[in-house]
Amino acid sequence: MNLHSSLLRRSRSFVFHASLIIAVLLLSACNKQMPTEFKQAKGFPHLYPDYIGTTIPVNIAPLTFEIDDPSDEIAVRYSYADEEIICRGAKAQPDIDEWKRLTAAAKGKTIQVETYACKDGLWTRFKPFDIHVSPDSIDPYISYRLIHPSYTLYEELTINQRCLENYDESVIYDNILCTENDKGQCINCHNYQQYNPNRMQFHARHNQGGTVIAYDGKIRKINMKNDSILSAGVYPAWHPELPLIVYSTNMTRQIFHINDLNKIEVYDTESDLIAYDVEKNEVTNIENDPNEFECYPFWAPDGKMLYYCSAHFEYPDTTESKKFEVVKHAYSIKYNLYRKSFNPATMEFGPRELVFNADSLGKSATLPRISPDGRYLMFTMAKYGVFHIWHHDADLWILDLTTGEARSANEFNSHDTESYHSWSSNGKWVLFSSRRNDGTYTRLFIAHVDSNGKGTRPFELPCADPDYHRQLMKSYNIPEFMRGPVTIKPQSFADVLKRDGGDPVKYVQKLEARSKR
């Protein structure tokens, strides 16, 4: 037999065996029968992600999962009444059309999930578990920043958006579009007016930096640096109705711990609050006490009250720099929650009022976010400081603004970091970031909240491949709900950033009263 004939024969043999393997796999995938002979386990399976006993929106994408117990194959049945989905193979990945029929039928009811695992030809059936389908829908889109969990590097940074009703994900903006050789760009703090993707803003730092504002199809680059304010705007809060954004202005630094479980500390040496008129391109100070570190503003839903956090700190009369003074007292700097009244007609802010005294509990409260009905204020609490995403003890808390009672949201919290959070537009769901999986990578979790402010067991953001988050080497950051997708192309944002230094803001002593329309 010559070499050509031998190679041809081997090739045909390979094709035959490959076809046989594919046929077997397809047969397994098409096998919609559940095992009839098995042994019964006493407990639930070890799932990832773990959806056991969760409550989900009726319009959420299919919940895929895998069983971490060693197995050669799994069989899973999702069922309610006459509707069922059977998945067999390495992972449970329901068809999206079948899933939508199932959740529609189970709306307000419970889906039962049966799981089986096969090892060495023997099947084990685990204890069935329930997934409750809430009749409350969730906003169809979210956006977030994807970033490596590093301390100083940000070569690859994107703001992405994801449809919660399926797995579609796309890039809103990519910092690589404005990166030139060793001149990098950082992007952060995207924010929307009332969940409206057509009215958004984000910051670009360093190379070709500026604040980008997209307002009803028009994109502008704003140079918010001004001698009359501490810095350009940092953390934003868009007024619910007016073309007005309140920012904190921060002189931010970072240090690394030697003997602390929290690897890094990000802190402010100064911070104030400013108000920016989007239409007039005017800015003014609204809180700039040198002995207060004001940060993280957020509007009440009616736009008549501005909430924020602030820590009192008086610099001693020394020659040492502010940076080292704050470092020396880092553990004693604790933030409380405050608010200021606001008159939309006159554009005037009232004096500050204390809302929650975290310092009296030996704690520090940050990131106030208010439910759309105005009743509940959710915030993040840790032992000290302002940048709780780096604090392993950070938890979510809920304050009832009608009673003044505050409590730890234990139903959401874990043994590790819970930090940035957002309310859905109907106030029925919260989206928050957590490092509960491994202590390093931030993942997104969703939970239902009832009319009494009580939440359900959180579930991890569903993915087409249930193992996706265990393979993803980036963290989610600043999750925000949206009513729809941003339709502006990433290159369009980049083109605006590349044009020039941006429109310089005009500083005014006071924002003008708005004319009635």
XYZ file of C-alpha atoms in Angstrom:
517
model
C 0.000 0.000 0.000
C 1.475 3.369 -1.014
C 1.612 6.408 1.271
C -1.267 8.165 -0.510
C -3.607 5.174 -0.099
C -2.640 4.800 3.580
C -3.313 8.462 4.324
C -6.608 8.318 2.444
C -7.696 5.249 4.409
C -6.752 6.877 7.701
C -8.607 10.024 6.687
C -11.746 8.066 5.875
C -11.472 6.195 9.192
C -11.119 9.486 11.075
C -14.150 10.972 9.301
C -16.180 7.849 10.103
C -15.321 7.873 13.783
C -15.799 11.633 14.041
C -19.221 11.273 12.419
C -20.088 8.474 14.822
C -19.120 10.632 17.833
C -21.187 13.549 16.506
C -24.138 11.231 15.903
C -23.908 9.913 19.480
C -23.729 13.450 20.863
C -26.697 14.541 18.777
C -28.651 11.494 19.885
C -27.857 12.359 23.510
C -28.865 15.981 22.956
C -32.130 14.921 21.341
C -32.904 12.398 24.064
C -35.747 14.076 25.940
C -36.401 11.156 28.250
C -35.662 11.318 31.964
C -33.940 8.381 33.698
C -36.316 5.708 34.993
C -33.824 3.807 37.166
C -31.872 5.742 39.772
C -30.986 6.031 43.430
C -32.469 8.876 45.440
C -30.147 11.385 47.160
C -31.275 13.073 50.369
C -30.053 16.569 49.546
C -30.047 19.163 46.785
C -27.414 19.076 44.052
C -24.407 21.396 44.181
C -25.247 23.836 41.388
C -23.399 26.635 39.715
C -24.902 29.128 39.511
C -27.062 28.245 42.477
C -30.701 29.029 41.656
C -32.267 26.898 44.374
C -35.186 28.689 46.066
C -34.817 31.928 44.140
C -37.456 34.317 42.807
C -37.029 35.460 39.208
C -38.721 37.998 36.902
C -41.211 36.597 34.430
C -39.173 38.048 31.536
C -35.689 36.888 32.578
C -33.444 34.892 30.232
C -33.249 31.099 30.759
C -31.519 29.974 33.947
C -28.669 27.718 32.867
C -26.607 25.744 35.349
C -24.233 22.834 35.820
C -23.820 20.349 38.661
C -20.493 20.489 40.439
C -20.817 16.914 41.684
C -18.652 14.622 39.476
C -20.765 13.158 36.685
C -20.625 11.958 33.092
C -24.028 13.413 32.161
C -26.889 15.258 33.782
C -30.610 15.247 33.103
C -32.767 18.179 34.193
C -36.505 18.794 33.999
C -38.024 22.251 34.544
C -41.802 21.925 34.869
C -45.043 23.672 35.767
C -48.461 22.119 35.112
C -48.416 20.818 31.503
C -45.316 22.757 30.487
C -41.886 21.207 30.817
C -38.344 21.505 29.506
C -35.939 18.555 29.565
C -32.203 19.091 29.157
C -29.592 16.350 28.915
C -25.847 16.611 28.471
C -23.056 18.303 30.415
C -25.112 21.380 31.354
C -28.725 22.480 31.671
C -29.307 25.060 28.927
C -33.016 25.510 28.136
C -34.150 26.675 24.721
C -35.189 30.310 25.017
C -38.580 29.874 23.288
C -39.464 26.902 25.490
C -38.309 28.874 28.534
C -40.528 31.844 27.721
C -43.548 29.548 27.364
C -42.749 27.939 30.705
C -42.266 31.209 32.625
C -45.403 32.692 31.066
C -47.420 29.676 32.218
C -45.831 29.749 35.702
C -46.246 33.512 36.183
C -46.956 34.091 39.860
C -46.418 30.384 40.530
C -43.479 28.015 40.984
C -41.332 26.025 38.566
C -40.119 22.687 39.924
C -36.646 21.558 38.898
C -35.602 17.891 38.987
C -31.924 17.072 38.537
C -30.220 13.754 37.867
C -26.522 12.960 37.512
C -25.009 9.881 35.888
C -21.665 8.469 37.045
C -20.248 5.216 35.669
C -23.620 4.317 34.204
C -25.552 4.801 37.451
C -28.059 7.646 37.857
C -28.701 9.632 41.039
C -31.793 11.759 41.513
C -31.378 14.774 43.796
C -34.022 16.443 45.910
C -36.178 18.653 43.617
C -36.097 22.400 44.172
C -38.352 25.336 43.320
C -37.904 28.585 41.411
C -40.665 31.128 41.967
C -41.689 33.181 38.909
C -42.708 36.661 39.975
C -45.363 38.439 37.892
C -43.194 41.555 38.270
C -41.109 42.128 35.174
C -37.636 43.609 35.173
C -36.146 46.350 32.987
C -34.986 44.747 29.738
C -31.421 46.121 29.824
C -28.572 46.759 32.194
C -25.189 48.369 31.621
C -21.912 48.005 33.476
C -18.192 48.497 33.191
C -15.979 45.451 32.585
C -12.569 45.833 34.198
C -9.694 43.646 35.305
C -9.621 43.469 39.129
C -6.255 45.203 39.253
C -5.084 48.236 41.170
C -3.386 50.418 38.568
C -3.944 49.020 35.085
C -6.841 49.763 32.792
C -5.575 49.056 29.274
C -8.808 47.229 28.480
C -11.946 48.943 29.712
C -15.398 48.813 28.220
C -18.861 49.992 29.143
C -21.161 47.176 28.054
C -24.897 46.633 27.884
C -26.761 43.383 28.260
C -30.336 42.372 27.486
C -31.799 40.580 30.508
C -34.460 38.886 28.384
C -31.790 36.976 26.468
C -27.993 36.869 26.522
C -27.236 39.597 23.975
C -24.326 41.788 25.051
C -22.721 44.702 23.209
C -20.165 47.426 23.837
C -21.363 50.971 24.474
C -17.837 52.398 24.514
C -14.309 50.927 24.444
C -11.339 52.917 25.772
C -9.040 51.298 23.181
C -10.677 53.563 20.582
C -8.903 56.548 22.145
C -5.729 54.837 23.313
C -2.528 55.827 21.507
C 0.602 53.775 22.153
C 1.484 54.447 25.817
C -1.229 57.076 26.216
C -4.123 55.227 27.810
C -7.647 56.259 28.690
C -9.796 55.365 31.695
C -13.598 55.400 31.461
C -16.073 55.307 34.328
C -19.264 56.493 36.015
C -21.920 56.039 33.333
C -25.303 57.347 34.442
C -28.777 57.844 32.940
C -31.696 60.174 33.481
C -34.610 58.041 34.675
C -33.303 54.840 33.054
C -33.381 56.576 29.647
C -30.592 55.255 27.368
C -30.946 58.362 25.162
C -29.857 60.594 28.057
C -26.592 59.336 29.458
C -23.172 60.512 30.543
C -19.790 58.963 31.281
C -16.289 60.175 32.051
C -13.121 59.615 30.055
C -9.890 60.262 31.944
C -6.344 60.968 30.789
C -5.770 60.778 27.028
C -8.418 62.847 25.177
C -10.452 62.880 28.365
C -13.597 64.759 29.233
C -17.181 64.219 30.315
C -19.327 62.809 27.518
C -23.018 63.744 27.567
C -25.485 62.182 25.135
C -28.812 64.003 25.203
C -31.582 62.991 22.789
C -29.190 62.085 19.981
C -26.684 64.907 20.457
C -23.242 64.013 21.846
C -21.004 66.592 23.535
C -17.626 66.499 25.217
C -17.520 68.756 28.268
C -14.383 70.101 29.919
C -15.651 70.489 33.464
C -12.369 71.624 34.986
C -12.649 75.120 36.421
C -10.628 77.139 38.908
C -13.737 77.746 41.014
C -14.430 74.061 41.693
C -12.300 71.357 43.266
C -12.064 69.110 40.216
C -14.038 67.938 37.223
C -17.213 66.029 38.057
C -16.701 62.485 39.342
C -19.701 60.575 40.763
C -22.918 61.696 38.982
C -26.610 61.894 39.826
C -28.929 63.003 37.006
C -32.059 64.874 38.109
C -35.218 62.825 37.364
C -36.738 65.556 35.156
C -34.479 68.583 34.700
C -31.376 68.821 32.489
C -29.342 68.966 35.686
C -26.595 66.685 36.987
C -25.125 66.854 40.481
C -21.566 65.555 40.796
C -19.159 65.022 43.601
C -15.723 66.492 42.919
C -12.978 64.391 44.454
C -9.242 64.434 45.024
C -8.844 60.664 45.132
C -5.795 58.672 46.222
C -4.979 55.032 46.914
C -2.692 53.127 49.263
C -1.820 49.463 49.770
C -2.167 47.728 53.113
C 0.526 45.496 54.590
C -1.374 43.866 57.470
C -5.000 44.120 56.412
C -7.318 41.733 54.590
C -8.460 44.691 52.491
C -5.668 44.821 49.941
C -6.103 48.421 48.902
C -7.643 51.601 50.206
C -9.111 54.226 47.876
C -9.884 57.471 49.674
C -10.446 61.190 49.196
C -8.297 63.991 50.571
C -10.984 66.501 49.550
C -14.452 66.250 48.023
C -17.352 68.631 47.330
C -20.697 68.660 45.520
C -21.410 70.676 42.373
C -24.484 71.157 40.167
C -24.181 71.220 36.368
C -26.820 72.631 33.980
C -26.676 70.459 30.857
C -28.415 72.976 28.572
C -26.563 76.111 29.725
C -23.214 74.409 30.342
C -22.988 76.140 33.728
C -21.663 74.768 37.000
C -21.799 75.909 40.628
C -20.754 74.655 44.062
C -23.529 73.418 46.346
C -21.466 71.848 49.180
C -17.792 72.734 49.667
C -17.092 72.725 53.390
C -13.314 72.155 53.780
C -13.965 69.960 56.839
C -16.446 67.673 55.046
C -15.841 64.959 52.453
C -19.123 65.020 50.466
C -19.613 62.186 47.992
C -22.024 59.887 46.065
C -25.057 62.141 45.404
C -28.420 60.623 44.470
C -31.832 62.229 43.821
C -35.131 61.313 45.400
C -37.614 60.167 42.718
C -39.606 63.412 42.832
C -36.456 65.464 42.296
C -37.056 67.583 45.411
C -34.431 66.085 47.683
C -30.750 65.336 47.077
C -29.152 62.587 49.163
C -25.423 62.059 49.613
C -22.844 60.856 52.109
C -20.253 62.910 53.962
C -17.476 62.409 56.509
C -16.233 65.096 58.877
C -12.453 65.488 58.912
C -10.392 68.412 60.144
C -6.785 68.594 59.049
C -4.403 69.313 61.917
C -2.116 72.320 61.691
C 0.931 70.424 60.459
C 3.256 70.586 57.509
C 2.499 67.009 56.531
C 0.608 66.550 53.279
C -3.127 65.954 53.224
C -2.528 62.550 51.650
C -0.582 61.226 54.643
C -2.902 62.831 57.195
C -5.860 60.925 55.751
C -3.831 57.719 55.603
C -2.929 58.020 59.292
C -6.596 58.456 60.237
C -8.102 56.140 57.591
C -9.816 53.800 60.072
C -11.521 56.682 61.889
C -13.015 58.346 58.778
C -16.683 57.347 58.686
C -19.389 58.638 56.362
C -22.973 59.471 57.357
C -25.990 59.974 55.092
C -27.383 63.466 54.501
C -29.903 65.201 52.272
C -30.649 68.699 50.974
C -34.030 69.980 49.817
C -34.253 71.302 46.265
C -36.758 73.636 44.606
C -36.967 72.774 40.884
C -38.564 76.150 40.076
C -35.938 78.337 41.737
C -33.035 75.858 41.394
C -32.185 76.493 45.039
C -30.835 73.951 47.532
C -31.650 74.023 51.230
C -29.350 73.289 54.193
C -28.182 69.761 54.815
C -30.051 67.388 57.138
C -28.715 64.236 58.790
C -30.571 61.140 57.532
C -28.583 58.256 59.028
C -25.788 58.450 61.592
C -23.597 55.475 60.725
C -20.760 56.858 62.835
C -22.813 56.238 65.987
C -22.704 52.524 65.104
C -18.975 52.640 64.445
C -19.675 52.248 60.716
C -19.397 54.165 57.450
C -22.347 54.476 55.026
C -21.990 55.149 51.291
C -23.827 54.863 47.967
C -27.380 55.939 48.887
C -29.909 54.787 46.267
C -33.657 55.362 46.701
C -36.477 53.127 45.496
C -38.733 54.651 42.790
C -41.635 54.980 45.240
C -39.409 57.076 47.514
C -39.835 54.840 50.554
C -36.644 52.799 50.842
C -33.054 53.978 50.797
C -30.495 51.274 50.134
C -26.864 51.912 50.967
C -23.580 50.108 51.568
C -22.106 49.879 55.058
C -18.592 48.954 56.199
C -16.321 49.730 59.141
C -14.712 52.802 57.626
C -13.941 54.730 54.450
C -15.765 55.529 51.243
C -14.676 52.952 48.634
C -16.463 49.881 49.916
C -15.915 47.713 46.854
C -12.460 46.946 48.317
C -13.824 46.162 51.798
C -14.598 42.511 52.527
C -16.972 43.471 55.353
C -19.162 45.697 53.138
C -22.877 44.840 53.283
C -26.105 46.251 51.916
C -28.470 48.044 54.314
C -32.037 49.307 53.885
C -33.469 52.420 55.535
C -37.252 52.902 55.633
C -37.636 56.654 55.059
C -41.189 56.640 56.473
C -40.211 55.119 59.835
C -36.489 55.919 60.028
C -35.705 52.268 60.787
C -32.542 50.841 59.248
C -31.456 47.219 59.039
C -28.841 45.052 57.441
C -30.286 43.436 54.300
C -29.190 39.972 55.429
C -31.234 38.308 52.697
C -28.861 39.876 50.132
C -25.560 39.835 51.987
C -22.842 37.200 51.961
C -19.537 36.522 53.714
C -17.794 38.872 51.287
C -18.218 42.255 49.582
C -21.577 43.669 48.518
C -21.226 47.164 47.102
C -22.719 49.085 44.152
C -26.492 48.632 43.716
C -29.403 49.901 41.617
C -33.212 49.773 41.798
C -35.273 48.703 38.804
C -37.643 51.320 37.382
C -40.691 49.607 38.958
C -38.923 49.288 42.317
C -39.475 45.525 42.436
C -35.884 44.424 41.803
C -32.401 45.351 42.940
C -29.211 44.713 41.009
C -25.977 44.682 42.968
C -22.332 43.705 42.719
C -20.866 41.018 44.973
C -17.582 39.189 45.452
C -19.190 36.227 47.200
C -17.936 33.681 44.675
C -14.187 34.029 45.184
C -13.465 37.293 46.973
C -11.764 38.811 43.931
C -14.046 39.014 40.917
C -17.189 41.119 41.162
C -20.312 39.471 39.731
C -23.854 40.765 39.394
C -26.799 39.480 41.427
C -30.518 40.237 41.217
C -33.174 39.985 43.942
C -36.857 40.792 44.311
C -38.047 43.336 46.901
C -41.640 43.348 48.184
C -43.760 46.279 49.381
C -42.397 45.860 52.923
C -38.799 46.224 51.755
C -38.070 42.529 52.260
C -35.929 40.819 49.648
C -35.663 37.310 48.283
C -32.604 35.116 47.828
C -30.405 36.722 45.136
C -29.569 34.932 41.905
C -26.543 35.442 39.689
C -26.913 37.114 36.305
C -27.869 34.241 33.921
C -25.508 33.415 31.045
C -25.869 31.209 27.977
C -22.993 29.079 29.288
C -23.395 28.591 33.041
C -19.614 28.395 33.436
C -19.079 31.776 31.767
C -18.440 33.764 34.941
C -15.944 31.226 36.248
C -13.969 31.738 33.033
C -14.370 35.527 32.775
C -11.224 37.293 34.005
C -12.915 40.669 34.455
C -15.138 42.252 37.099
C -18.510 43.909 36.639
C -18.599 47.491 37.888
C -21.330 50.140 38.322
C -24.403 48.094 37.262
C -27.312 50.280 36.130
C -30.808 49.427 34.887
C -32.008 50.799 31.517
C -35.374 50.849 29.750
C -33.707 49.957 26.455
C -30.313 49.818 24.735
C -27.966 52.671 23.944
C -28.048 52.918 20.136
C -25.101 55.301 19.675
C -22.129 53.459 18.186
C -18.862 53.231 20.159
C -16.987 54.943 17.336
C -19.370 57.908 17.509
C -18.402 58.455 21.144
C -14.729 58.110 20.210
C -15.060 60.642 17.372
C -16.450 63.225 19.791
C -13.713 62.557 22.353
C -10.998 62.982 19.721
C -12.190 66.335 18.377
C -10.798 68.796 20.918
C -10.500 69.589 24.595
C -14.254 69.833 25.055
C -16.677 72.675 25.774
C -15.383 74.563 28.860
C -17.987 75.033 31.573
C -18.913 78.471 32.864
C -18.878 78.904 36.632
C -21.801 80.793 38.184
C -22.476 81.698 41.791
C -26.025 80.359 41.528
C -28.018 78.458 38.935
C -30.791 80.533 37.412
C -34.463 79.783 37.998
C -35.973 77.871 35.112
C -38.713 79.495 33.089
C -42.090 77.761 33.054
C -42.839 75.814 29.900
